[in-house]
Coordinates of C-alpha atoms in Angstrom, one line a residue:
Chain E
M1 CA -0.2 -0.2 0.1
Q2 CA 1.4 3.7 -0.8
Y3 CA 1.0 5.8 2.3
A4 CA 1.5 9.6 2.2
L5 CA 2.1 11.6 5.7
Y6 CA 1.5 15.2 5.7
Y7 CA 3.1 17.1 8.4
W8 CA 4.7 20.6 8.8
P9 CA 8.3 20.5 7.5
S10 CA 11.9 21.0 9.8
I11 CA 10.5 19.4 12.7
P12 CA 10.2 16.1 14.0
G13 CA 7.4 16.8 15.8
R14 CA 4.1 14.5 15.6
G15 CA 5.1 13.2 12.8
E16 CA 8.1 11.8 13.8
F17 CA 6.0 9.1 15.3
V18 CA 4.3 8.1 12.4
R19 CA 7.4 8.2 10.1
L20 CA 8.8 5.8 12.7
A21 CA 6.0 3.4 12.2
L22 CA 6.4 3.6 8.7
E23 CA 10.2 2.7 8.5
A24 CA 9.8 -0.3 11.0
G25 CA 7.0 -1.6 8.9
G26 CA 9.0 -1.1 5.8
A27 CA 6.4 0.7 4.1
T28 CA 6.9 3.0 0.9
Y29 CA 5.4 6.2 1.7
R30 CA 5.8 9.9 1.1
D31 CA 6.7 12.7 3.0
V32 CA 4.4 15.4 1.6
G33 CA 5.9 18.1 3.8
R34 CA 9.4 18.3 2.6
E35 CA 8.3 18.2 -0.8
P36 CA 8.5 21.2 -2.5
D37 CA 5.1 22.8 -2.6
G38 CA 4.1 20.4 0.7
L39 CA 2.6 23.2 2.7
E40 CA -0.1 23.8 -0.2
Q41 CA -0.9 20.4 -0.3
I42 CA -0.9 20.3 3.6
E43 CA -3.2 23.1 3.2
A44 CA -5.4 21.8 0.5
F45 CA -6.5 19.1 3.2
L46 CA -7.0 21.6 6.1
N47 CA -8.8 23.6 3.9
G48 CA -10.9 21.6 2.9
E49 CA -10.3 21.7 -0.9
A50 CA -8.8 18.1 -1.0
T51 CA -11.0 16.1 1.2
A52 CA -14.7 16.0 2.3
T53 CA -13.2 14.8 5.5
P54 CA -10.9 17.6 6.4
P55 CA -8.4 16.8 9.4
F56 CA -8.3 19.4 12.0
A57 CA -4.2 19.9 12.1
P58 CA -1.0 17.9 11.0
P59 CA -0.1 15.3 11.1
F60 CA -2.2 13.3 9.0
L61 CA -1.6 10.4 6.5
V62 CA -3.8 9.7 3.5
S63 CA -3.9 6.4 1.8
E64 CA -5.9 5.6 -1.1
T65 CA -9.1 7.5 -0.3
R66 CA -8.5 7.7 3.1
V67 CA -7.4 10.8 5.5
I68 CA -6.6 9.4 8.7
S69 CA -6.0 12.6 11.4
H70 CA -4.4 12.0 15.1
V71 CA -1.0 10.0 15.9
A72 CA -3.0 7.6 17.6
N73 CA -5.8 7.1 15.4
I74 CA -3.2 6.9 12.2
L75 CA -0.9 4.2 14.5
R76 CA -3.8 2.1 15.2
T77 CA -4.7 2.3 11.4
L78 CA -1.3 1.1 10.6
G79 CA -0.3 -1.1 13.3
P80 CA -2.1 -4.1 11.8
E81 CA -1.4 -3.1 7.7
L82 CA 2.9 -2.8 8.5
E83 CA 2.4 -5.6 11.4
L84 CA 3.2 -3.4 14.3
V85 CA 0.6 -4.7 16.6
P86 CA -0.4 -8.2 17.9
D87 CA -3.1 -9.5 15.8
D88 CA -5.8 -10.2 18.5
S89 CA -8.4 -7.4 19.1
Y90 CA -8.1 -6.7 23.0
A91 CA -4.4 -6.3 22.3
R92 CA -5.2 -3.9 19.6
D93 CA -7.3 -1.8 22.0
W94 CA -4.5 -1.9 24.8
A95 CA -2.3 -0.6 22.2
H96 CA -4.3 2.2 21.5
S97 CA -4.8 3.5 25.2
L98 CA -1.2 3.0 25.8
Q99 CA -0.7 4.9 23.2
L100 CA -3.5 7.8 23.9
T101 CA -1.4 8.1 27.1
L102 CA 1.6 8.6 25.2
T103 CA -0.3 11.3 23.6
D104 CA -1.3 12.9 27.1
F105 CA 2.8 12.9 27.9
V106 CA 3.5 14.3 24.6
A107 CA 0.9 17.4 25.3
E108 CA 2.3 17.6 28.6
I109 CA 6.2 18.1 27.5
H110 CA 5.0 20.5 25.0
D111 CA 3.7 22.7 27.6
T112 CA 6.4 23.0 30.0
H113 CA 7.7 25.3 27.1
H114 CA 4.1 26.7 26.2
P115 CA 2.4 27.3 29.3
L116 CA 0.3 30.3 28.1
G117 CA -1.0 28.2 24.8
P118 CA 0.4 28.1 21.3
S119 CA -0.3 31.4 20.5
L120 CA 2.4 33.1 22.4
Y121 CA 6.2 32.7 22.0
F122 CA 8.4 30.7 23.8
D123 CA 9.8 34.6 25.0
E124 CA 7.0 35.9 26.1
Q125 CA 6.3 33.0 28.4
K126 CA 9.5 32.1 30.0
T127 CA 9.0 32.5 33.5
E128 CA 5.7 30.6 33.4
A129 CA 7.7 27.9 31.2
R130 CA 9.6 27.7 34.4
R131 CA 7.2 27.2 36.5
R132 CA 5.8 24.4 35.2
A133 CA 8.6 22.8 34.0
V134 CA 9.5 22.4 37.9
T135 CA 6.3 20.7 38.6
F136 CA 6.4 18.9 35.4
L137 CA 9.8 17.6 36.3
Q138 CA 8.5 16.9 39.8
D139 CA 5.4 15.4 39.6
R140 CA 4.8 14.3 36.7
L141 CA 7.5 12.9 34.2
P142 CA 8.0 10.4 37.1
L143 CA 4.5 9.5 37.4
F144 CA 4.5 9.0 33.5
L145 CA 7.6 7.0 33.1
G146 CA 7.0 5.0 35.8
Y147 CA 3.6 3.9 34.2
F148 CA 5.3 2.6 31.4
E149 CA 8.0 1.3 33.2
Q150 CA 5.0 -0.9 35.3
I151 CA 3.8 -2.3 32.1
L152 CA 6.7 -3.6 30.5
D153 CA 7.4 -5.3 33.8
N154 CA 4.1 -6.3 33.7
N155 CA 4.2 -7.9 30.0
P156 CA 4.2 -11.7 30.7
V157 CA 6.2 -12.5 27.0
S158 CA 8.5 -10.0 26.6
D159 CA 10.9 -7.9 28.4
C160 CA 11.9 -5.1 25.6
H161 CA 8.6 -5.0 24.5
L162 CA 5.8 -3.3 25.8
V163 CA 2.6 -5.3 24.0
G164 CA 3.1 -8.6 22.9
D165 CA 6.5 -10.5 21.8
R166 CA 7.5 -8.2 19.2
L167 CA 7.9 -4.6 18.1
S168 CA 4.9 -2.4 18.1
Y169 CA 3.9 1.1 17.3
V170 CA 4.1 1.5 21.2
D171 CA 7.6 1.0 21.4
T172 CA 8.6 2.8 18.8
S173 CA 6.4 5.9 20.2
L174 CA 8.0 5.4 23.7
F175 CA 11.8 5.5 22.3
Q176 CA 10.9 8.5 20.3
V177 CA 9.7 10.3 23.9
M178 CA 12.6 8.8 25.4
M179 CA 14.8 9.9 23.0
G180 CA 13.2 13.7 23.2
L181 CA 13.2 13.9 26.8
R182 CA 16.8 12.9 27.1
Y183 CA 17.1 15.7 24.4
A184 CA 15.1 18.8 26.4
F185 CA 16.2 17.6 30.2
P186 CA 19.3 15.6 29.9
N187 CA 19.5 16.6 33.9
A188 CA 16.5 15.5 35.0
M189 CA 16.4 12.1 32.9
A190 CA 19.7 11.5 34.1
D191 CA 18.5 11.7 37.7
I192 CA 15.5 9.8 37.0
H193 CA 17.1 7.1 35.0
P194 CA 17.7 4.3 37.9
T195 CA 14.5 4.2 38.6
V196 CA 13.1 3.6 35.0
A197 CA 16.2 1.7 33.9
G198 CA 14.0 -0.9 32.4
L199 CA 12.9 1.5 29.9
D200 CA 16.1 1.1 28.0
R201 CA 15.7 -2.2 26.6
V202 CA 12.7 -1.1 25.1
I203 CA 15.1 2.1 23.5
T204 CA 17.7 -0.5 22.5
A205 CA 15.1 -3.3 20.3
V206 CA 13.9 -0.1 18.8
R207 CA 17.8 1.3 18.0
T208 CA 18.8 -1.9 16.9
H209 CA 15.5 -3.5 14.9
P210 CA 17.4 -3.2 11.4
R211 CA 15.1 -1.5 9.5
L212 CA 14.9 1.6 12.1
R213 CA 18.9 1.5 12.2
D214 CA 19.1 1.9 8.6
Y215 CA 16.3 4.9 9.1
L216 CA 17.7 6.1 12.5
D217 CA 21.3 6.5 10.8
S218 CA 19.4 8.5 7.5
P219 CA 19.2 12.0 6.5
R220 CA 15.6 11.3 6.5
R221 CA 15.5 11.1 10.4
Q222 CA 15.7 15.0 11.5
P223 CA 17.3 15.8 14.8
F224 CA 15.1 17.9 17.5
N225 CA 15.2 21.4 17.7
E226 CA 14.1 24.4 19.4
N227 CA 10.9 24.5 17.0
G228 CA 9.7 21.5 18.3
I229 CA 8.1 19.4 20.9
F230 CA 11.0 18.7 22.6
R231 CA 12.7 21.8 23.3
H232 CA 16.5 21.6 25.2
Y233 CA 16.2 25.2 27.4
P234 CA 18.5 24.5 29.6
M235 CA 16.5 27.0 32.3
L236 CA 14.0 24.6 32.2
D237 CA 15.8 21.3 33.3
Q238 CA 16.5 22.4 36.9
T239 CA 14.4 21.2 39.7
Chain Y
M1 CA -24.0 -6.4 27.5
Q2 CA -23.4 -5.3 31.1
Y3 CA -20.6 -1.7 31.4
A4 CA -18.9 -0.7 34.2
L5 CA -17.7 3.2 34.1
Y6 CA -14.9 3.7 36.4
Y7 CA -14.6 7.6 37.2
W8 CA -13.8 10.5 40.2
P9 CA -17.5 10.9 42.0
S10 CA -18.5 14.4 42.4
I11 CA -17.5 15.9 39.0
P12 CA -18.9 15.2 35.5
G13 CA -15.8 15.4 34.3
R14 CA -14.5 13.4 32.0
G15 CA -16.7 10.8 32.4
E16 CA -19.4 12.4 31.1
F17 CA -18.7 12.0 27.4
V18 CA -19.2 8.3 28.1
R19 CA -22.3 8.5 30.5
L20 CA -24.1 10.3 27.9
A21 CA -22.8 8.1 25.4
L22 CA -24.3 4.8 27.3
E23 CA -27.6 6.6 28.2
A24 CA -28.1 7.5 24.8
G25 CA -27.6 4.1 23.8
G26 CA -29.9 2.6 26.4
A27 CA -27.1 0.6 27.9
T28 CA -27.4 -0.9 31.8
Y29 CA -23.9 0.3 33.4
R30 CA -22.1 0.9 36.4
D31 CA -21.5 4.1 37.4
V32 CA -18.7 2.8 39.8
G33 CA -17.1 6.0 41.3
R34 CA -20.3 7.0 42.5
E35 CA -21.3 3.5 44.6
P36 CA -20.0 3.5 48.2
D37 CA -16.4 2.0 48.1
G38 CA -16.1 3.9 44.5
L39 CA -12.6 4.9 44.8
E40 CA -11.2 2.0 46.3
Q41 CA -12.3 -0.2 43.3
I42 CA -11.4 2.6 41.0
E43 CA -8.0 1.8 43.2
A44 CA -7.4 -1.7 42.0
F45 CA -7.3 -1.0 38.7
L46 CA -4.8 1.7 38.7
N47 CA -2.9 -0.2 40.7
G48 CA -2.9 -3.2 38.9
E49 CA -5.0 -5.3 41.2
A50 CA -7.8 -5.6 39.7
T51 CA -6.1 -6.1 35.9
A52 CA -3.0 -6.9 33.9
T53 CA -4.0 -3.9 31.6
P54 CA -4.0 -1.2 34.2
P55 CA -4.7 2.5 33.0
F56 CA -3.3 5.6 33.4
A57 CA -6.6 7.3 34.7
P58 CA -10.1 7.1 34.8
P59 CA -12.2 7.3 32.9
F60 CA -12.0 3.7 32.2
L61 CA -15.2 1.2 31.0
V62 CA -14.8 -2.3 32.3
S63 CA -17.2 -4.9 29.9
E64 CA -16.5 -8.4 30.6
T65 CA -12.9 -8.9 30.6
R66 CA -12.1 -5.7 28.7
V67 CA -10.6 -2.8 30.8
I68 CA -10.7 0.1 27.7
S69 CA -9.2 3.7 28.7
H70 CA -9.5 7.2 27.4
V71 CA -12.7 8.7 26.4
A72 CA -12.1 8.4 22.6
N73 CA -11.1 4.9 22.8
I74 CA -14.2 4.3 24.8
L75 CA -16.3 5.6 22.6
R76 CA -14.8 4.1 19.6
T77 CA -15.4 0.5 21.4
L78 CA -19.1 1.8 22.8
G79 CA -19.9 3.4 19.3
P80 CA -20.8 -0.1 17.2
E81 CA -22.1 -1.5 20.3
L82 CA -24.7 1.1 21.1
E83 CA -25.5 1.7 17.6
L84 CA -23.9 5.1 18.1
V85 CA -21.6 5.7 15.0
P86 CA -22.6 4.5 10.8
D87 CA -21.9 1.0 10.3
D88 CA -19.0 1.7 7.3
S89 CA -14.9 1.9 8.5
Y90 CA -13.9 4.9 7.0
A91 CA -17.2 6.7 8.8
R92 CA -15.8 4.9 12.2
D93 CA -11.8 6.5 11.8
W94 CA -13.2 9.9 10.8
A95 CA -15.8 10.0 14.1
H96 CA -12.4 8.5 16.4
S97 CA -10.7 11.7 14.3
L98 CA -13.6 14.2 15.1
Q99 CA -13.5 12.4 18.5
L100 CA -9.6 12.9 19.1
T101 CA -9.9 16.7 18.3
L102 CA -12.5 17.1 21.1
T103 CA -10.0 15.6 23.0
D104 CA -7.6 18.4 22.2
F105 CA -10.0 21.1 22.5
V106 CA -10.9 19.7 25.9
A107 CA -7.5 19.8 27.1
E108 CA -6.8 23.4 26.6
I109 CA -10.1 24.0 27.8
H110 CA -8.9 22.9 31.1
D111 CA -5.3 24.1 30.5
T112 CA -7.4 27.8 30.9
H113 CA -7.9 27.6 34.4
H114 CA -4.3 25.4 35.1
P115 CA -1.9 26.5 32.8
L116 CA 0.8 25.4 35.2
G117 CA -0.3 22.0 35.2
P118 CA -2.5 19.6 37.4
S119 CA -0.2 20.2 40.4
L120 CA -1.0 23.4 41.5
Y121 CA -4.1 25.0 43.0
F122 CA -6.3 27.6 40.6
D123 CA -5.3 29.9 43.1
E124 CA -1.8 29.2 42.8
Q125 CA -1.8 30.1 39.2
K126 CA -4.3 32.8 38.6
T127 CA -2.4 35.4 36.6
E128 CA -1.3 32.8 34.9
A129 CA -5.1 31.3 34.2
R130 CA -6.2 35.1 32.9
R131 CA -3.2 35.4 30.2
R132 CA -3.7 31.6 29.0
A133 CA -7.8 32.4 28.9
V134 CA -7.5 35.4 26.8
T135 CA -5.3 33.8 24.0
F136 CA -7.5 30.7 24.2
L137 CA -11.1 32.8 23.6
Q138 CA -9.4 35.1 21.1
D139 CA -7.7 31.9 19.3
R140 CA -8.3 29.0 19.7
L141 CA -11.9 29.1 20.9
P142 CA -13.2 30.1 17.4
L143 CA -10.8 27.7 15.6
F144 CA -12.0 24.9 17.2
L145 CA -16.0 25.6 17.2
G146 CA -15.2 27.3 13.4
Y147 CA -13.9 23.9 12.5
F148 CA -16.7 22.1 13.9
E149 CA -19.6 24.6 12.5
Q150 CA -17.5 23.6 9.2
I151 CA -17.9 20.0 9.7
L152 CA -21.7 20.4 10.2
D153 CA -21.8 22.4 7.0
N154 CA -20.1 19.4 5.2
N155 CA -22.3 16.7 6.2
P156 CA -24.0 15.9 2.7
V157 CA -27.0 13.6 4.6
S158 CA -27.3 15.6 7.9
D159 CA -27.8 19.8 9.1
C160 CA -27.9 18.2 12.8
H161 CA -25.6 15.5 12.7
L162 CA -21.6 15.4 13.0
V163 CA -21.2 12.2 11.4
G164 CA -23.8 10.4 9.1
D165 CA -27.5 10.8 9.4
R166 CA -28.5 9.7 12.8
L167 CA -27.0 10.5 16.6
S168 CA -23.3 9.6 16.7
Y169 CA -21.1 10.1 20.1
V170 CA -19.5 12.9 18.6
D171 CA -23.1 14.4 18.9
T172 CA -23.4 14.0 22.5
S173 CA -19.8 14.7 23.0
L174 CA -20.1 18.1 21.1
F175 CA -23.0 18.5 23.4
Q176 CA -20.9 18.2 26.6
V177 CA -18.1 20.5 25.3
M178 CA -20.8 23.5 24.3
M179 CA -22.6 23.4 27.5
G180 CA -19.5 23.2 29.3
L181 CA -18.3 26.3 27.7
R182 CA -21.3 28.0 28.1
Y183 CA -20.8 27.2 31.5
A184 CA -17.7 28.3 32.1
F185 CA -17.5 31.7 29.5
P186 CA -20.8 32.8 29.4
N187 CA -19.7 36.2 27.1
A188 CA -17.1 35.0 24.8
M189 CA -19.8 32.3 24.1
A190 CA -22.9 34.6 23.3
D191 CA -20.2 36.6 21.4
I192 CA -18.8 34.1 19.7
H193 CA -22.4 32.6 19.5
P194 CA -23.2 34.2 15.3
T195 CA -20.8 32.6 13.9
V196 CA -21.0 29.1 14.9
A197 CA -24.9 29.1 15.3
G198 CA -25.0 25.7 12.8
L199 CA -23.9 24.0 16.3
D200 CA -27.3 24.7 18.1
R201 CA -29.1 22.3 15.7
V202 CA -26.8 19.3 17.2
I203 CA -26.9 20.8 21.0
T204 CA -30.9 20.8 20.1
A205 CA -31.1 17.0 18.4
V206 CA -29.2 15.9 21.8
R207 CA -31.3 17.6 24.3
T208 CA -34.6 16.3 22.5
H209 CA -33.8 12.4 21.9
P210 CA -36.0 11.0 23.9
R211 CA -33.7 9.3 26.3
L212 CA -31.2 11.7 26.4
R213 CA -34.0 14.0 27.3
D214 CA -34.8 11.6 30.2
Y215 CA -31.2 11.2 31.2
L216 CA -30.5 15.5 31.4
D217 CA -33.6 16.3 33.4
S218 CA -33.0 12.9 36.0
P219 CA -30.4 13.5 39.2
R220 CA -27.9 11.2 37.0
R221 CA -26.8 14.0 35.5
Q222 CA -24.5 16.3 37.9
P223 CA -24.0 19.6 37.0
F224 CA -21.0 21.7 36.1
N225 CA -19.2 22.8 39.0
E226 CA -15.0 24.7 40.0
N227 CA -13.4 21.1 40.3
G228 CA -13.9 19.6 36.7
I229 CA -12.9 20.7 33.4
F230 CA -15.2 23.1 32.7
R231 CA -15.2 25.8 35.2
H232 CA -17.2 29.3 35.8
Y233 CA -14.5 32.0 36.7
P234 CA -15.4 35.3 35.7
M235 CA -12.3 36.7 35.3
L236 CA -11.4 34.1 32.9
D237 CA -14.6 35.2 31.0
Q238 CA -13.1 38.4 29.6
T239 CA -11.4 39.0 26.4

């Protein structure tokens, strides 16, 4: 099947969760936002010219006549098609639940640098960002990471996969969140590491997966930067 | 089928999106959080005593041996079982996309009174809440409501339902968001009303649905209050 991912260029952002699944599954896909007229093509879907079911925002995936939006919904669709989720309905609902928890986690990570919302620049909300980051690192980071450590411990059939006994999109998504957190908050992540060290096994499984290793070493993989979700502002990495 | 909803007592909160679907579908269900030992029963799932797939947070739905968490995932499951979503897979993915957009909208509405995160009380972040509410009401509220007005306009088979030609869980969810917004921001909602007046038709369709009319007039329907998502703080309802 031919897929087309529509996402803003220049940042890994939420699009990267979809790219990792497409790459892990060996899918053929276009990365439309990075094509020369990418922004115009995205806009044609958002304004309803190109579809009767316009997404609210990127990322969205177009595959044949389908337009699927929201990372978790896209991955729920791709999972079975790319064999990135176990082949039973309860496991699929469970994977989707975990992905939606990652969605909430990512939103809170984003809000550490944008507590007053997406309409203002970081420079207009630095003081508030500092206050939000403190409570995030003290309370929320351990809560979310501890939860995923527990889920990994609970998995009876693997010690390096969150759902089932092989790579799933939940693993690739957790990998991306962990990489982003290490980029944004190296001090806080070093401090918390001993309590959630089991998650390293998921990271290693993703990093050493043959297709993903090739992708992660390729120029298709974009570095984190200070326009995306995961931003390294040293003033926010202090508890 | 017998359903059990697990959600915090005393607030409508995110649980109410699930209640509206259960009531619209005529389902038999327990509202566990409102039972005498409700909090202990919720806790047994969260700490993994009662399930091998513990949710991160309420609401979650238990049905036979399934534990489904996150409002959008619960509604995606209930939709076909309660005939609250059209009977074709693309319409179901589309309904799920719209519900996930409502999820994001609800998170932003919540953040108007908690911009520095859930760890601090409102009284500890009133100044920041005021700044966030201003940008929310100016930029985000028109964007989200305008989107749903457009989606309603686009629906070729109904002028009072967002997806398909009869009531879906997307309608009941939008109804709850609109009721919550009118409670929290009566001035802002009065100001914006002329530009999104079409959404009144969805509200009326939900309100006059026979089962929902009975529910909304019953003591099972909980009023909004200042502990939930939608809070009426007059200082935040000024642009």
